[in-house]
CSV table of C-alpha atoms in Angstrom, one decimal:
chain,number,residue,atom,x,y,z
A,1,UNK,CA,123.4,84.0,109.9
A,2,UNK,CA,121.1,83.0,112.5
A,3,UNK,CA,117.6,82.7,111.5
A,4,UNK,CA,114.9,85.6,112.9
A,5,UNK,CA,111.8,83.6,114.4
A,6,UNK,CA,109.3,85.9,114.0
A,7,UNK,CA,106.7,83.9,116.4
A,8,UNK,CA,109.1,83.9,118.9
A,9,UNK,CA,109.5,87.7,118.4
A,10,UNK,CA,106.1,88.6,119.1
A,11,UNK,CA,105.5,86.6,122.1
A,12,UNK,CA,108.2,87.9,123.8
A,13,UNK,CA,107.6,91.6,122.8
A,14,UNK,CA,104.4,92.2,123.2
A,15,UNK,CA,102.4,95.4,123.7
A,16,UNK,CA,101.5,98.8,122.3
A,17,UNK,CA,105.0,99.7,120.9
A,18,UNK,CA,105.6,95.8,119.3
A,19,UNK,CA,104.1,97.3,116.1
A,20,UNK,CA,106.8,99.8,115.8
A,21,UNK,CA,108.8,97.0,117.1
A,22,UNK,CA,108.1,94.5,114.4
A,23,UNK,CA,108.7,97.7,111.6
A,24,UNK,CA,112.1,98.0,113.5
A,25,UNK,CA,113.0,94.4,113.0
A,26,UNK,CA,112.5,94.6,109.0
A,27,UNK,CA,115.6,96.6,108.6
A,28,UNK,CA,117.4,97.2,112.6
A,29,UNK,CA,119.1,94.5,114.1
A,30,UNK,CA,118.2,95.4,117.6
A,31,UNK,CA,119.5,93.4,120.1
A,32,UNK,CA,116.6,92.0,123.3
A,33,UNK,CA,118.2,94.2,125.5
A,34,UNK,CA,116.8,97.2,122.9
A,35,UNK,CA,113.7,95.9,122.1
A,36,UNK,CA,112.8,95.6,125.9
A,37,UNK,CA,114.2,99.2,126.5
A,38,UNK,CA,111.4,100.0,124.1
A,39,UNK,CA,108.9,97.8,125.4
A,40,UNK,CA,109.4,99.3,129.2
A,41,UNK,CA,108.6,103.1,127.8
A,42,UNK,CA,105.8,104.7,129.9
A,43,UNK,CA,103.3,105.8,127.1
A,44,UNK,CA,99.6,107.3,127.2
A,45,UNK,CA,97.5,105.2,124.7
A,46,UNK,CA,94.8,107.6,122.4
A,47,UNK,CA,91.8,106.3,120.6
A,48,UNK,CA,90.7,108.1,117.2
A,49,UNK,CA,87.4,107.7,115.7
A,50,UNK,CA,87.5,107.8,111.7
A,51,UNK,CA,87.2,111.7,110.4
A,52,UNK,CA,89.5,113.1,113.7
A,53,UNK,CA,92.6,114.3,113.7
A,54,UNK,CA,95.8,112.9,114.9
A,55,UNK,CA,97.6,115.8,114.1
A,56,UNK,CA,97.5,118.8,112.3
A,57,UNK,CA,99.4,121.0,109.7
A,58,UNK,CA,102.0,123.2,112.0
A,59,UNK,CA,100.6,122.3,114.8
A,60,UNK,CA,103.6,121.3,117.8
A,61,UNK,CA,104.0,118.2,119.7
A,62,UNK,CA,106.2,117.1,122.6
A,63,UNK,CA,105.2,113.2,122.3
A,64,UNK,CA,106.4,110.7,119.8
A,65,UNK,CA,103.8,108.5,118.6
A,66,UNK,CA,103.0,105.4,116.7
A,67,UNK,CA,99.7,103.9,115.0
A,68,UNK,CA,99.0,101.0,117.5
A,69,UNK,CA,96.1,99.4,115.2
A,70,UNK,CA,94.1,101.3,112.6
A,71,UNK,CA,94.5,102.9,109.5
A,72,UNK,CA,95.0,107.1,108.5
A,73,UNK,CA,96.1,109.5,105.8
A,74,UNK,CA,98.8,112.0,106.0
A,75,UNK,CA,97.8,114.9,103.8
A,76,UNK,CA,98.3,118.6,102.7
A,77,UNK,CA,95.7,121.9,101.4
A,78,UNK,CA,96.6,123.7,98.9
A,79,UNK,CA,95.8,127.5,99.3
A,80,UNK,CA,92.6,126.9,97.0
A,81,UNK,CA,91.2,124.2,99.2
A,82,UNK,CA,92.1,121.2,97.2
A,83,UNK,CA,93.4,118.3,99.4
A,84,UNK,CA,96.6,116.0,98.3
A,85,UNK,CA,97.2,112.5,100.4
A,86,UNK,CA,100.7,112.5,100.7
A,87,UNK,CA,100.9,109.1,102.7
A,88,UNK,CA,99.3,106.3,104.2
A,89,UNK,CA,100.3,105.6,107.9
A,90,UNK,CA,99.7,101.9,109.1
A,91,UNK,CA,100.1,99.9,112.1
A,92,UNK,CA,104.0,100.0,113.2
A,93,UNK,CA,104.6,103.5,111.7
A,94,UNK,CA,105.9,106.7,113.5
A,95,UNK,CA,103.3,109.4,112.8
A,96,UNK,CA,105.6,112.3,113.3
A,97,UNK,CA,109.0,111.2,112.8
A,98,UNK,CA,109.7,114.8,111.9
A,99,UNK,CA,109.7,115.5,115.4
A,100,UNK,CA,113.1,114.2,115.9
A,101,UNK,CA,114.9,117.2,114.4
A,102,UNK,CA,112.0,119.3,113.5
A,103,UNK,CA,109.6,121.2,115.7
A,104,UNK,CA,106.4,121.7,113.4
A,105,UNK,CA,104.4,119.0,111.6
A,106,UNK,CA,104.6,119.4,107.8
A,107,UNK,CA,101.5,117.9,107.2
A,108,UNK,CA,98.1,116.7,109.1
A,109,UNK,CA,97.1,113.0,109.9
A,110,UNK,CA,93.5,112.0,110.2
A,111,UNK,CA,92.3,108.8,111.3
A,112,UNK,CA,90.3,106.9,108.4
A,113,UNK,CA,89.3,103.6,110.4
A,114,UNK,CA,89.4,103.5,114.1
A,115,UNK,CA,93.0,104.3,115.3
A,116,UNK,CA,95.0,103.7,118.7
A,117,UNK,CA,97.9,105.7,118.9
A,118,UNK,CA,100.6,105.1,121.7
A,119,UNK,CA,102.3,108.3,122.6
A,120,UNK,CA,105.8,108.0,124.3
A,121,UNK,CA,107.2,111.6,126.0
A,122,UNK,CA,110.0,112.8,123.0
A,123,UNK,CA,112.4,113.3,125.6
A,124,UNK,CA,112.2,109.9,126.5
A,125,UNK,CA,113.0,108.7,122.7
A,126,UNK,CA,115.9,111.2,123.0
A,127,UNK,CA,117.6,110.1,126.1
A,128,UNK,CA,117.2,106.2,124.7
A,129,UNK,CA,118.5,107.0,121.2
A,130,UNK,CA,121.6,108.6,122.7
A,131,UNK,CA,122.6,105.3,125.1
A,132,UNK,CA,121.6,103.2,122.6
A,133,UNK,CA,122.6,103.9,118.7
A,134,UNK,CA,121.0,101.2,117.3
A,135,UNK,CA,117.2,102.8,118.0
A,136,UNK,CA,118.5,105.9,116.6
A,137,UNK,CA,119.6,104.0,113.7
A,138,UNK,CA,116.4,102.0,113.4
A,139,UNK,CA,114.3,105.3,113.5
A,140,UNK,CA,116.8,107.0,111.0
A,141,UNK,CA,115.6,103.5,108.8
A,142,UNK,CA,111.9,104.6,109.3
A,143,UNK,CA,112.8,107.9,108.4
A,144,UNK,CA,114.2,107.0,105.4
A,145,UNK,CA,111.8,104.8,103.9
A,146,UNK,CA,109.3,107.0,104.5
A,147,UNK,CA,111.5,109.8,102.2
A,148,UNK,CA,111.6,106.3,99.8
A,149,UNK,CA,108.4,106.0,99.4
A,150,UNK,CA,107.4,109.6,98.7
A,151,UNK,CA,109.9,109.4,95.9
A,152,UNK,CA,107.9,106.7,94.2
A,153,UNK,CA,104.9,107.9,95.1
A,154,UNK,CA,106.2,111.1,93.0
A,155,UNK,CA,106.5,108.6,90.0
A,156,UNK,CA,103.1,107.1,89.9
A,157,UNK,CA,101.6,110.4,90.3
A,158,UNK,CA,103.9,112.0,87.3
A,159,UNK,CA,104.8,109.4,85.3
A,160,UNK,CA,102.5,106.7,85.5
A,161,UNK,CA,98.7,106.4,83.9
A,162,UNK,CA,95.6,105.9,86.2
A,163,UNK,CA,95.4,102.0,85.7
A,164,UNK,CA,99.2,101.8,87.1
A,165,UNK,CA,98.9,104.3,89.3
A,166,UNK,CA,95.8,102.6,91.1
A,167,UNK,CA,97.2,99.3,90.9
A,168,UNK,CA,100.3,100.4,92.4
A,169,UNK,CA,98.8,102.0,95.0
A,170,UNK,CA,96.8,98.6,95.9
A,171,UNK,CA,100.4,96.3,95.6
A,172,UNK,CA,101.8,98.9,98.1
A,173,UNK,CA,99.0,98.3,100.3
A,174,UNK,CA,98.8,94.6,100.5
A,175,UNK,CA,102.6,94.7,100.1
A,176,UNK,CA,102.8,96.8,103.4
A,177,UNK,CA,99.8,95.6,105.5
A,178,UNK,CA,101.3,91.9,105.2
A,179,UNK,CA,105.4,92.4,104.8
A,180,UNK,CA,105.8,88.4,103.9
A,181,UNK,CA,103.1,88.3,101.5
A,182,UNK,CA,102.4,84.7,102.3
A,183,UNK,CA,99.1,84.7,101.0
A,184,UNK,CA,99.5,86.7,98.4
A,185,UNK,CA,95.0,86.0,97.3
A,186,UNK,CA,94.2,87.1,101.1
A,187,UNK,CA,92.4,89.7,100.8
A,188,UNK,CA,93.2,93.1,102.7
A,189,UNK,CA,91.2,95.4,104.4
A,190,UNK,CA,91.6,99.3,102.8
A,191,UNK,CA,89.3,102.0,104.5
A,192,UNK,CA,89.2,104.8,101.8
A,193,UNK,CA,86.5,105.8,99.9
A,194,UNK,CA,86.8,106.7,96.2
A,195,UNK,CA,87.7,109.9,96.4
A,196,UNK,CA,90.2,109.3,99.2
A,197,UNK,CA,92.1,106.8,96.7
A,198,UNK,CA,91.8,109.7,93.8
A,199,UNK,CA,93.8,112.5,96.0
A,200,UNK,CA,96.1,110.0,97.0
A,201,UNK,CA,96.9,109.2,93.2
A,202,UNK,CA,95.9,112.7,91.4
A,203,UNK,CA,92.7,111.6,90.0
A,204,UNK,CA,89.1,112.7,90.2
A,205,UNK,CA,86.8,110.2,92.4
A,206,UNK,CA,84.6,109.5,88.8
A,207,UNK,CA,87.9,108.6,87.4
A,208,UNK,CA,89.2,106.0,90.7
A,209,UNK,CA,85.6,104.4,90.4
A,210,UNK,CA,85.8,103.7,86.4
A,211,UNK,CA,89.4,102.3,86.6
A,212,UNK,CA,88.7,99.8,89.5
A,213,UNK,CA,85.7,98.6,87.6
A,214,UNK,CA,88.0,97.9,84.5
A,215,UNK,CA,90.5,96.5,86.6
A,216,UNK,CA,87.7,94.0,88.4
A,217,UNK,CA,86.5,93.5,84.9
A,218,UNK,CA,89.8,92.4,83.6
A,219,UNK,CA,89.9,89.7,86.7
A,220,UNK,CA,92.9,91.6,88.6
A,221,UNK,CA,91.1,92.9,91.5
A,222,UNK,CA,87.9,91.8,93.4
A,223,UNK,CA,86.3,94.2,95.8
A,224,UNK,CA,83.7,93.9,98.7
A,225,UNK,CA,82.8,96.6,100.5
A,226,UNK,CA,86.0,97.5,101.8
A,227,UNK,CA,88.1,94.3,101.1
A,228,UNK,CA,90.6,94.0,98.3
A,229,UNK,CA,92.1,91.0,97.3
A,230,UNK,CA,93.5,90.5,93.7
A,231,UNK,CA,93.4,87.2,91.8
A,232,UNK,CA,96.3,87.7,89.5
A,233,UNK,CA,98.8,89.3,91.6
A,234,UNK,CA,101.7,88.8,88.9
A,235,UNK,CA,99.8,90.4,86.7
A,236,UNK,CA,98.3,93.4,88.6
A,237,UNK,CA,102.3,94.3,89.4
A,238,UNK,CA,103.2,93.9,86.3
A,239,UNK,CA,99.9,96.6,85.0
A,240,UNK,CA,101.3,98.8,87.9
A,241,UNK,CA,105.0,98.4,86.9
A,242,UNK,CA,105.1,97.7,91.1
A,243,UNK,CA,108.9,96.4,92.5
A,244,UNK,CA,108.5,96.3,96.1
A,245,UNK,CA,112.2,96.6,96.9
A,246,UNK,CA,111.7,100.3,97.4
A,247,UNK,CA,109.4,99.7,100.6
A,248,UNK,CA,112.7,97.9,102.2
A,249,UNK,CA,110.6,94.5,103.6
A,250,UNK,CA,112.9,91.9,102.1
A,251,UNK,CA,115.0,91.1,105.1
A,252,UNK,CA,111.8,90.0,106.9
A,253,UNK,CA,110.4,88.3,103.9
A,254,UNK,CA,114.5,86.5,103.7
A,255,UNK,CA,114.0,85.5,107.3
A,256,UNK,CA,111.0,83.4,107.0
A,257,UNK,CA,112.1,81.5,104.0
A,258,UNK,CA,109.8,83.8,101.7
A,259,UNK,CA,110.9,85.3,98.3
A,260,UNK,CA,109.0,87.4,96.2
């Protein structure tokens, strides 16, 4: 099999859309004809300040988008007003992939660092799934993984305690923000405040901010400010019980020579 250069990837398609792109590439084999079709979509570019909205709970949309740069939560309300992250969605990902078969959003997505959104006209995405099969199979991929990761995150919420649970969510993170893990001690940047990371894992903000400490103290994590970086990252997957295969980035990580 012919090796993927990943340089040679990104200088060739580059742009708004090459985040998506690059997601595409961990699990599509899209041919450069695709990944150009892509690439040559008219699309309006939208900037979000941390706190707004990208979208909202049942609210309708006729555009496709994709996080350009940024970081946001997906969440939910319950009927008594208590908030439950449901997702994280990063650089690459389609915020409302939903909208393929679906007409409502099931959830909202606010913006928790500055975001850029590209938005692409859904009937656009339509007409170009349709001639070519391979897009539509590379967004059915996203799809999925998205459903994949839900599932797990339905583990470490039910089944896990809160040292796992918050070191898992930290190996997802790192594990998704850098697909090849290359430098596995870089530290990444996470934009959530305490109680941000406690509805995302089911636990009170008092709770996130006494497990970090012990997990600081026990030299798997260090923490400034907003930087994470974890000295011991054998051992903090190991506390958090993480295998990564369910995130799908091992073709990338095969390409470049990289195993886990």
């Amino acid at each position: 099999m012919r090796a993927f250069c990943w340089d040679s990837f990104l200088q060739t398609f580059s742009g708004p859309l090459s985040p998506m792109l690059e997601k595409f590439a961990l699990n599509s084999a899209l041919a450069d004809d695709d990944r150009a079709a892509i690439v040559a979509l008219p699309f309006s570019l939208y900037s979000y300040n941390p706190g707004r909205h990208i979208i909202k709970n049942d609210a309708t949309c006729t555009e496709f988008q994709v996080i350009v740069s940024g970081f946001a939560i997906a969440y939910k309300v319950t009927s008594d007003g208590f908030r439950q992250i449901v997702g994280f969605r990063l650089p690459g990902d389609i915020i409302n992939i939903q909208h393929m078969q679906f007409a409502y959003n099931d959830c909202s997505v606010q913006a928790t660092a500055h975001c850029m959104v590209a938005a692409v006209d859904e009937t656009l995405i339509r007409n170009l799934t349709c001639e070519r099969p391979i897009i539509s199979n590379a967004i059915m991929a996203s799809a999925l993984i998205e459903a994949s990761i839900s599932r797990e995150w339905i583990v470490n919420i039910g089944r896990r305690n809160a040292r796992a649970r918050i070191a898992h969510l930290f190996c997802e993170l790192a594990s998704r923000l850098d697909p090849c893990r290359l430098a596995e001690d870089q530290p990444f940047r996470l934009p959530l405040t305490q109680q941000q990371i406690g509805d995302a894992v089911g636990l009170t903000a008092v709770h996130v901010n006494r497990t970090i400490k012990g997990l600081i103290k026990d030299g798997l994590l260090e923490q400034d400010r907003h930087l994470i970086s974890s000295p011991a990252w054998d051992q903090l997957k190991s506390v958090a019980g993480f295998n990564r295969r369910y995130l799908q980035l091992d073709q990338k990580a095969a390409a470049l020579g990289h195993s886990q």
